[in-house]
CSV table of C-alpha atoms in Angstrom, one decimal:
chain,number,residue,atom,x,y,z
A,1,UNK,CA,-10.5,-16.4,-6.7
A,2,UNK,CA,-11.7,-13.8,-9.2
A,3,UNK,CA,-10.0,-11.1,-11.1
A,4,UNK,CA,-11.3,-8.3,-13.3
A,5,UNK,CA,-11.0,-7.5,-16.9
A,6,UNK,CA,-12.3,-4.0,-17.4
A,7,UNK,CA,-13.4,-2.2,-20.4
A,8,UNK,CA,-12.9,1.3,-19.1
A,9,UNK,CA,-12.6,3.4,-16.0
A,10,UNK,CA,-10.1,5.3,-13.9
A,11,UNK,CA,-6.8,3.6,-13.1
A,12,UNK,CA,-7.5,3.7,-9.4
A,13,UNK,CA,-10.7,1.7,-9.9
A,14,UNK,CA,-8.8,-1.2,-11.4
A,15,UNK,CA,-8.3,-4.6,-9.7
A,16,UNK,CA,-6.4,-4.7,-6.4
A,17,UNK,CA,-2.7,-4.6,-7.3
A,18,UNK,CA,-1.1,-3.3,-4.1
A,19,UNK,CA,2.7,-3.7,-4.2
A,20,UNK,CA,3.1,-6.6,-1.8
A,21,UNK,CA,6.8,-6.8,-2.5
A,22,UNK,CA,9.8,-4.7,-1.4
A,23,UNK,CA,10.0,-1.9,-4.0
A,24,UNK,CA,13.4,-0.7,-2.9
A,25,UNK,CA,16.9,-1.6,-4.3
A,26,UNK,CA,19.3,-3.9,-2.6
A,27,UNK,CA,22.5,-2.2,-1.3
A,28,UNK,CA,24.9,-5.1,-1.4
A,29,UNK,CA,26.9,-3.4,-4.1
A,30,UNK,CA,27.7,-0.5,-1.7
A,31,UNK,CA,30.7,-1.5,0.4
A,32,UNK,CA,30.1,0.6,3.4
A,33,UNK,CA,26.6,2.0,4.0
A,34,UNK,CA,27.6,3.9,7.1
A,35,UNK,CA,30.4,5.6,5.2
A,36,UNK,CA,27.9,6.7,2.6
A,37,UNK,CA,25.8,8.1,5.4
A,38,UNK,CA,28.6,10.4,6.4
A,39,UNK,CA,29.1,11.7,2.8
A,40,UNK,CA,26.2,14.0,2.7
A,41,UNK,CA,27.6,16.4,0.2
A,42,UNK,CA,27.5,15.6,-3.6
A,43,UNK,CA,27.2,17.3,-6.9
A,44,UNK,CA,23.5,17.0,-6.6
A,45,UNK,CA,23.4,19.2,-3.5
A,46,UNK,CA,23.0,18.3,0.2
A,47,UNK,CA,19.8,17.0,1.8
A,48,UNK,CA,18.1,19.5,4.0
A,49,UNK,CA,18.2,19.3,7.7
A,50,UNK,CA,14.6,18.8,8.9
A,51,UNK,CA,15.0,21.1,11.9
A,52,UNK,CA,13.4,24.1,10.2
A,53,UNK,CA,12.5,27.2,12.2
A,54,UNK,CA,8.8,26.6,11.9
A,55,UNK,CA,8.8,22.8,11.7
A,56,UNK,CA,9.5,20.5,8.7
A,57,UNK,CA,7.4,21.8,6.0
A,58,UNK,CA,4.4,22.8,8.2
A,59,UNK,CA,2.0,25.3,6.7
A,60,UNK,CA,-1.6,26.5,7.0
A,61,UNK,CA,-4.1,24.8,4.7
A,62,UNK,CA,-5.2,27.3,2.1
A,63,UNK,CA,-8.7,26.8,0.8
A,64,UNK,CA,-7.8,27.6,-2.9
A,65,UNK,CA,-4.8,25.2,-3.0
A,66,UNK,CA,-5.7,21.6,-3.9
A,67,UNK,CA,-4.5,18.9,-1.5
A,68,UNK,CA,-2.3,16.1,-2.9
A,69,UNK,CA,-5.3,13.8,-2.8
A,70,UNK,CA,-7.2,16.3,-5.0
A,71,UNK,CA,-4.2,17.0,-7.2
A,72,UNK,CA,-3.6,13.3,-8.0
A,73,UNK,CA,-7.4,12.7,-8.2
A,74,UNK,CA,-7.3,10.0,-5.6
A,75,UNK,CA,-10.3,8.7,-3.7
A,76,UNK,CA,-8.1,6.4,-1.5
A,77,UNK,CA,-4.5,5.6,-0.7
A,78,UNK,CA,-2.7,2.3,-0.9
A,79,UNK,CA,-1.1,1.0,2.2
A,80,UNK,CA,2.1,0.8,0.2
A,81,UNK,CA,1.8,4.5,-0.6
A,82,UNK,CA,2.0,5.2,3.1
A,83,UNK,CA,4.7,2.7,3.9
A,84,UNK,CA,7.0,4.1,1.2
A,85,UNK,CA,6.7,7.5,2.9
A,86,UNK,CA,8.8,6.1,5.8
A,87,UNK,CA,11.6,5.5,3.3
A,88,UNK,CA,11.5,8.8,1.6
A,89,UNK,CA,8.3,10.9,1.3
A,90,UNK,CA,9.8,13.1,-1.5
A,91,UNK,CA,10.6,10.0,-3.6
A,92,UNK,CA,7.1,8.7,-3.2
A,93,UNK,CA,5.7,12.0,-4.4
A,94,UNK,CA,8.0,12.0,-7.5
A,95,UNK,CA,6.8,8.5,-8.3
A,96,UNK,CA,3.2,9.8,-8.4
A,97,UNK,CA,4.2,12.8,-10.5
A,98,UNK,CA,6.8,11.2,-12.8
A,99,UNK,CA,6.1,7.4,-13.0
A,100,UNK,CA,8.2,7.1,-16.2
A,101,UNK,CA,11.4,7.9,-14.3
A,102,UNK,CA,11.6,4.4,-12.7
A,103,UNK,CA,14.6,2.5,-14.0
A,104,UNK,CA,14.3,-0.6,-16.1
A,105,UNK,CA,16.2,-2.6,-13.5
A,106,UNK,CA,13.8,-1.7,-10.7
A,107,UNK,CA,10.8,-2.3,-12.8
A,108,UNK,CA,12.2,-5.8,-13.6
A,109,UNK,CA,12.6,-6.5,-9.8
A,110,UNK,CA,9.0,-5.5,-9.2
A,111,UNK,CA,7.8,-7.7,-12.0
A,112,UNK,CA,9.7,-10.7,-10.7
A,113,UNK,CA,8.3,-10.2,-7.3
A,114,UNK,CA,4.8,-9.9,-8.6
A,115,UNK,CA,5.2,-13.2,-10.6
A,116,UNK,CA,6.4,-15.0,-7.4
A,117,UNK,CA,3.4,-13.7,-5.5
A,118,UNK,CA,1.0,-14.8,-8.3
A,119,UNK,CA,2.5,-18.3,-8.3
A,120,UNK,CA,2.0,-18.5,-4.6
A,121,UNK,CA,-1.6,-17.5,-4.9
A,122,UNK,CA,-2.2,-20.2,-7.5
A,123,UNK,CA,-1.0,-22.8,-5.1
A,124,UNK,CA,-4.2,-22.4,-3.1
A,125,UNK,CA,-6.8,-21.6,-5.7
A,126,UNK,CA,-7.4,-20.9,-9.4
A,127,UNK,CA,-7.9,-17.5,-10.9
A,128,UNK,CA,-11.0,-16.7,-12.8
A,129,UNK,CA,-11.2,-13.6,-15.1
A,130,UNK,CA,-14.5,-11.8,-14.9
A,131,UNK,CA,-15.6,-9.1,-17.3
A,132,UNK,CA,-16.5,-5.8,-15.5
A,133,UNK,CA,-17.7,-2.5,-17.0
A,134,UNK,CA,-18.4,-0.4,-13.9
A,135,UNK,CA,-16.6,0.4,-10.7
A,136,UNK,CA,-19.4,-1.3,-8.8
A,137,UNK,CA,-18.6,-4.5,-10.7
A,138,UNK,CA,-14.9,-4.2,-9.9
A,139,UNK,CA,-15.6,-3.7,-6.2
A,140,UNK,CA,-18.1,-6.6,-6.4
A,141,UNK,CA,-15.4,-8.9,-7.5
A,142,UNK,CA,-13.3,-7.9,-4.5
A,143,UNK,CA,-16.2,-8.5,-2.1
A,144,UNK,CA,-16.9,-11.9,-3.7
A,145,UNK,CA,-13.3,-12.8,-3.1
A,146,UNK,CA,-13.7,-11.8,0.6
A,147,UNK,CA,-16.9,-13.9,0.9
A,148,UNK,CA,-15.1,-16.9,-0.6
A,149,UNK,CA,-12.2,-16.6,1.8
A,150,UNK,CA,-14.0,-16.0,5.1
A,151,UNK,CA,-15.3,-19.6,5.4
A,152,UNK,CA,-11.8,-21.0,4.7
A,153,UNK,CA,-10.4,-18.8,7.5
A,154,UNK,CA,-13.2,-19.8,9.8
A,155,UNK,CA,-12.4,-23.5,9.2
A,156,UNK,CA,-8.7,-22.9,10.2
A,157,UNK,CA,-7.4,-22.8,6.7
A,158,UNK,CA,-4.9,-20.6,4.9
A,159,UNK,CA,-5.8,-17.8,2.5
A,160,UNK,CA,-3.7,-15.5,0.3
A,161,UNK,CA,-4.2,-12.1,-1.3
A,162,UNK,CA,-7.0,-11.0,1.1
A,163,UNK,CA,-8.3,-7.4,0.3
A,164,UNK,CA,-8.5,-5.0,3.2
A,165,UNK,CA,-10.0,-1.5,3.3
A,166,UNK,CA,-11.3,1.0,5.7
A,167,UNK,CA,-11.3,4.7,6.7
A,168,UNK,CA,-8.7,6.0,9.1
A,169,UNK,CA,-8.4,9.6,10.1
A,170,UNK,CA,-10.9,10.5,7.4
A,171,UNK,CA,-8.9,8.9,4.6
A,172,UNK,CA,-9.9,5.6,2.9
A,173,UNK,CA,-7.1,3.1,2.8
A,174,UNK,CA,-6.9,-0.2,0.7
A,175,UNK,CA,-4.4,-3.0,0.6
A,176,UNK,CA,-3.9,-6.7,0.1
A,177,UNK,CA,-2.6,-9.1,2.8
A,178,UNK,CA,-0.2,-11.7,1.4
A,179,UNK,CA,-1.3,-14.5,3.6
A,180,UNK,CA,-3.3,-15.3,6.7
A,181,UNK,CA,-3.0,-18.6,8.6
A,182,UNK,CA,-3.2,-20.1,12.1
A,183,UNK,CA,-0.1,-20.9,14.1
A,184,UNK,CA,0.4,-24.1,16.0
A,185,UNK,CA,-0.9,-22.2,19.1
A,186,UNK,CA,-4.1,-21.3,17.2
A,187,UNK,CA,-3.2,-17.6,16.7
A,188,UNK,CA,-4.2,-15.9,13.5
A,189,UNK,CA,-0.9,-14.8,11.8
A,190,UNK,CA,-0.3,-12.4,9.0
A,191,UNK,CA,2.7,-13.5,6.8
A,192,UNK,CA,4.1,-11.0,4.3
A,193,UNK,CA,6.6,-12.2,1.7
A,194,UNK,CA,9.3,-9.8,0.5
A,195,UNK,CA,11.5,-11.0,-2.4
A,196,UNK,CA,15.1,-9.8,-2.8
A,197,UNK,CA,17.2,-9.4,-5.9
A,198,UNK,CA,20.3,-10.3,-4.0
A,199,UNK,CA,20.8,-13.0,-1.3
A,200,UNK,CA,21.0,-10.7,1.7
A,201,UNK,CA,18.6,-9.3,4.3
A,202,UNK,CA,17.5,-5.7,3.9
A,203,UNK,CA,18.8,-2.7,5.8
A,204,UNK,CA,17.1,-1.5,8.9
A,205,UNK,CA,15.4,1.4,7.1
A,206,UNK,CA,13.8,-1.1,4.7
A,207,UNK,CA,12.7,-3.3,7.5
A,208,UNK,CA,11.1,-0.4,9.2
A,209,UNK,CA,9.0,0.3,6.1
A,210,UNK,CA,7.9,-3.3,6.0
A,211,UNK,CA,7.0,-3.3,9.7
A,212,UNK,CA,4.8,-0.3,9.2
A,213,UNK,CA,3.1,-1.9,6.2
A,214,UNK,CA,2.1,-5.1,8.0
A,215,UNK,CA,1.1,-3.2,11.2
A,216,UNK,CA,-1.2,-1.0,9.1
A,217,UNK,CA,-2.7,-4.2,7.5
A,218,UNK,CA,-3.5,-5.5,11.0
A,219,UNK,CA,-5.2,-2.3,12.0
A,220,UNK,CA,-7.4,-2.3,8.9
A,221,UNK,CA,-8.2,-6.1,9.1
A,222,UNK,CA,-9.0,-5.9,12.8
A,223,UNK,CA,-11.4,-3.0,12.2
A,224,UNK,CA,-13.1,-5.0,9.4
A,225,UNK,CA,-13.8,-8.1,11.5
A,226,UNK,CA,-14.8,-5.9,14.6
A,227,UNK,CA,-17.5,-4.1,12.6
A,228,UNK,CA,-15.7,-0.8,12.6
A,229,UNK,CA,-15.6,-0.5,8.8
A,230,UNK,CA,-19.0,0.6,7.4
A,231,UNK,CA,-20.5,0.1,4.0
A,232,UNK,CA,-21.5,3.7,4.1
A,233,UNK,CA,-17.8,4.7,4.3
A,234,UNK,CA,-16.9,2.6,1.3
A,235,UNK,CA,-19.8,4.0,-0.8
A,236,UNK,CA,-19.0,7.6,0.2
A,237,UNK,CA,-15.3,7.5,-0.6
A,238,UNK,CA,-15.5,5.4,-3.7
A,239,UNK,CA,-18.6,7.2,-5.1
A,240,UNK,CA,-20.4,3.9,-5.5
A,241,UNK,CA,-24.1,3.4,-6.4
A,242,UNK,CA,-25.6,0.6,-4.2
A,243,UNK,CA,-28.8,0.4,-6.4
A,244,UNK,CA,-26.8,-0.4,-9.6
A,245,UNK,CA,-27.4,-3.9,-10.9
A,246,UNK,CA,-24.3,-6.1,-11.2
A,247,UNK,CA,-23.0,-7.2,-14.5
A,248,UNK,CA,-24.1,-10.5,-16.0
A,249,UNK,CA,-20.8,-12.2,-15.4
A,250,UNK,CA,-20.5,-10.9,-11.9
A,251,UNK,CA,-24.0,-12.2,-11.0
A,252,UNK,CA,-23.1,-15.6,-12.6
A,253,UNK,CA,-19.9,-15.9,-10.6
A,254,UNK,CA,-21.8,-14.9,-7.4
A,255,UNK,CA,-24.4,-17.7,-8.1
A,256,UNK,CA,-21.6,-20.2,-8.5
A,257,UNK,CA,-20.4,-19.3,-5.1
A,258,UNK,CA,-23.8,-19.7,-3.6
A,259,UNK,CA,-24.7,-16.0,-3.4
A,260,UNK,CA,-27.9,-14.8,-5.0
A,261,UNK,CA,-27.5,-11.1,-5.4
A,262,UNK,CA,-28.6,-8.7,-8.1
A,263,UNK,CA,-27.5,-5.2,-7.1
A,264,UNK,CA,-24.2,-4.0,-5.7
A,265,UNK,CA,-26.1,-3.0,-2.5
A,266,UNK,CA,-27.2,-6.6,-2.0
A,267,UNK,CA,-23.7,-7.8,-2.2
A,268,UNK,CA,-22.4,-5.0,0.0
A,269,UNK,CA,-24.8,-5.9,2.8
A,270,UNK,CA,-24.0,-9.6,2.5
A,271,UNK,CA,-20.3,-9.0,2.7
A,272,UNK,CA,-20.4,-6.7,5.8
A,273,UNK,CA,-22.8,-9.1,7.5
A,274,UNK,CA,-20.4,-12.0,6.8
A,275,UNK,CA,-17.4,-10.1,8.2
A,276,UNK,CA,-19.1,-9.0,11.4
A,277,UNK,CA,-20.9,-12.2,12.1
A,278,UNK,CA,-18.1,-14.5,11.2
A,279,UNK,CA,-16.4,-14.4,14.7
A,280,UNK,CA,-13.1,-14.2,13.0
A,281,UNK,CA,-10.4,-13.2,15.5
A,282,UNK,CA,-8.1,-10.2,15.2
A,283,UNK,CA,-4.6,-10.8,13.9
A,284,UNK,CA,-2.4,-12.0,16.8
A,285,UNK,CA,1.0,-12.3,15.0
A,286,UNK,CA,2.9,-10.4,12.3
A,287,UNK,CA,5.6,-12.1,10.3
A,288,UNK,CA,7.8,-10.8,7.4
A,289,UNK,CA,9.7,-13.4,5.3
A,290,UNK,CA,12.5,-12.3,3.1
A,291,UNK,CA,13.3,-14.6,0.1
A,292,UNK,CA,15.9,-14.5,-2.7
A,293,UNK,CA,14.1,-14.1,-6.1
A,294,UNK,CA,16.4,-16.2,-8.2
A,295,UNK,CA,16.9,-19.2,-6.0
A,296,UNK,CA,13.7,-18.9,-3.9
A,297,UNK,CA,15.9,-19.4,-0.8
A,298,UNK,CA,14.6,-18.0,2.5
A,299,UNK,CA,16.9,-15.3,3.7
A,300,UNK,CA,15.4,-14.7,7.1
A,301,UNK,CA,12.2,-14.0,9.1
A,302,UNK,CA,11.2,-10.9,11.1
A,303,UNK,CA,8.6,-11.1,13.7
A,304,UNK,CA,6.8,-7.7,14.2
A,305,UNK,CA,5.3,-6.3,17.4
A,306,UNK,CA,2.4,-4.0,16.4
A,307,UNK,CA,2.4,-0.9,18.7
A,308,UNK,CA,-0.9,0.6,17.5
A,309,UNK,CA,-0.3,4.0,19.1
A,310,UNK,CA,3.0,4.5,17.3
A,311,UNK,CA,1.5,3.2,14.1
A,312,UNK,CA,-1.4,5.6,14.2
A,313,UNK,CA,0.9,8.5,15.2
A,314,UNK,CA,3.1,7.8,12.2
A,315,UNK,CA,0.0,7.4,10.0
A,316,UNK,CA,-1.4,10.8,11.1
A,317,UNK,CA,2.0,12.4,10.2
A,318,UNK,CA,1.9,10.9,6.7
A,319,UNK,CA,-1.7,11.8,6.1
A,320,UNK,CA,-0.8,15.5,7.0
A,321,UNK,CA,0.9,15.6,3.6
A,322,UNK,CA,-2.0,14.0,1.7
A,323,UNK,CA,-4.6,16.3,3.3
A,324,UNK,CA,-2.5,19.4,2.5
A,325,UNK,CA,-1.4,20.3,6.0
A,326,UNK,CA,2.3,20.2,5.1
A,327,UNK,CA,4.8,20.0,2.2
A,328,UNK,CA,6.5,16.7,1.4
A,329,UNK,CA,9.8,16.0,3.2
A,330,UNK,CA,13.0,14.3,1.9
A,331,UNK,CA,15.5,12.3,3.9
A,332,UNK,CA,17.5,13.7,6.8
A,333,UNK,CA,21.3,14.2,6.5
A,334,UNK,CA,22.0,10.9,8.3
A,335,UNK,CA,20.0,9.0,5.6
A,336,UNK,CA,21.6,10.8,2.6
A,337,UNK,CA,22.9,7.4,1.4
A,338,UNK,CA,19.4,6.6,0.2
A,339,UNK,CA,19.8,9.3,-2.5
A,340,UNK,CA,22.6,7.4,-4.2
A,341,UNK,CA,20.1,4.8,-5.4
A,342,UNK,CA,17.2,7.1,-6.1
A,343,UNK,CA,15.9,7.5,-9.7
A,344,UNK,CA,14.9,11.1,-8.9
A,345,UNK,CA,18.1,12.3,-7.3
A,346,UNK,CA,19.1,14.5,-10.2
A,347,UNK,CA,15.9,16.5,-10.1
A,348,UNK,CA,15.2,16.4,-6.4
A,349,UNK,CA,14.3,19.8,-5.1
A,350,UNK,CA,14.7,18.7,-1.5
A,351,UNK,CA,18.4,17.9,-2.2
A,352,UNK,CA,19.1,21.0,-4.4
A,353,UNK,CA,17.6,23.7,-2.2
A,354,UNK,CA,16.4,24.8,1.2
A,355,UNK,CA,12.8,25.1,2.3
A,356,UNK,CA,9.8,23.0,1.2
A,357,UNK,CA,9.4,22.5,-2.5
A,358,UNK,CA,6.5,24.3,-4.4
A,359,UNK,CA,5.3,23.0,-7.7
A,360,UNK,CA,5.1,25.5,-10.5
A,361,UNK,CA,1.7,26.2,-12.0
A,362,UNK,CA,2.8,24.5,-15.2
A,363,UNK,CA,4.0,21.4,-13.5
A,364,UNK,CA,0.9,21.3,-11.3
A,365,UNK,CA,-1.3,21.4,-14.3
A,366,UNK,CA,0.6,18.6,-16.0
A,367,UNK,CA,0.2,16.4,-12.9
A,368,UNK,CA,-3.5,16.9,-12.7
A,369,UNK,CA,-4.3,16.2,-16.3
């Protein structure tokens, strides 16, 4: 398995680093979650009721107003960006605007989860660092990883950290599947590991976020092996140049894997042919495993039924924000307990006032720098 060591380039062109761990706090220190849910008032203000007269934050798209995708200078979205919207969309927006607000404790939890996932990855294969200097090289490494894992999956083996990508509703999505393996019944199963700081299962709201995440992974993976994801879409959204020659180390790594390619376009064509001609099945089963970080004890397993229509309906709603069709929404009154653990509660405009929030010109300029 290869990873990249880049000289330069935009942050979003860096190696795949999708958050494959639960990025929300544990609530075991709160004695009664339901009681908190009834305490909607606080010194920070009350969360808005989403039953606005003209719908929750709906507005007409104005041509001179940049969409969030444009404002944050994003060519694509992570699956985890979308899954966090199901927890609190407003919080997700603040994370994009003000990343430095994240508490040290939460950052430590994420780092611990990432270390556990990396250790699991090393159980199956070694990691090789490859020097890359262009976004084409970076994507080439991802494609080479896919090419190296497809035969393992064809032979009935287990793979981890499988990159997925594709266009849905006009927006390009990327992510990383924790693990793919076959069950005793011969079904292809996606297994997602979520580590927990405290030895307890998550709340239903957190489980719902995780269910959406793995369901979306299935939709993208299935589209990839069914030939519904095109190389033209990848090139278009990522602004890639197929004619560009691959870097020396990338070409060398490709040769070691048995692939003789010189340009990014050569590798692109080979990867998509491999995916569509591999006869890989679609994902049959979705499983989420919750584990205690400190003791590595399994806390429980959740089997997920993917209802594609509901998943796509939810996805369309979330993408309405990213494409500028509506303002971001905070939590409803019944989920006000979430605000008690939020790093942005003290500055949250959703809690402090009525109506959709509007960025000031000064703040908008700061975000887009």
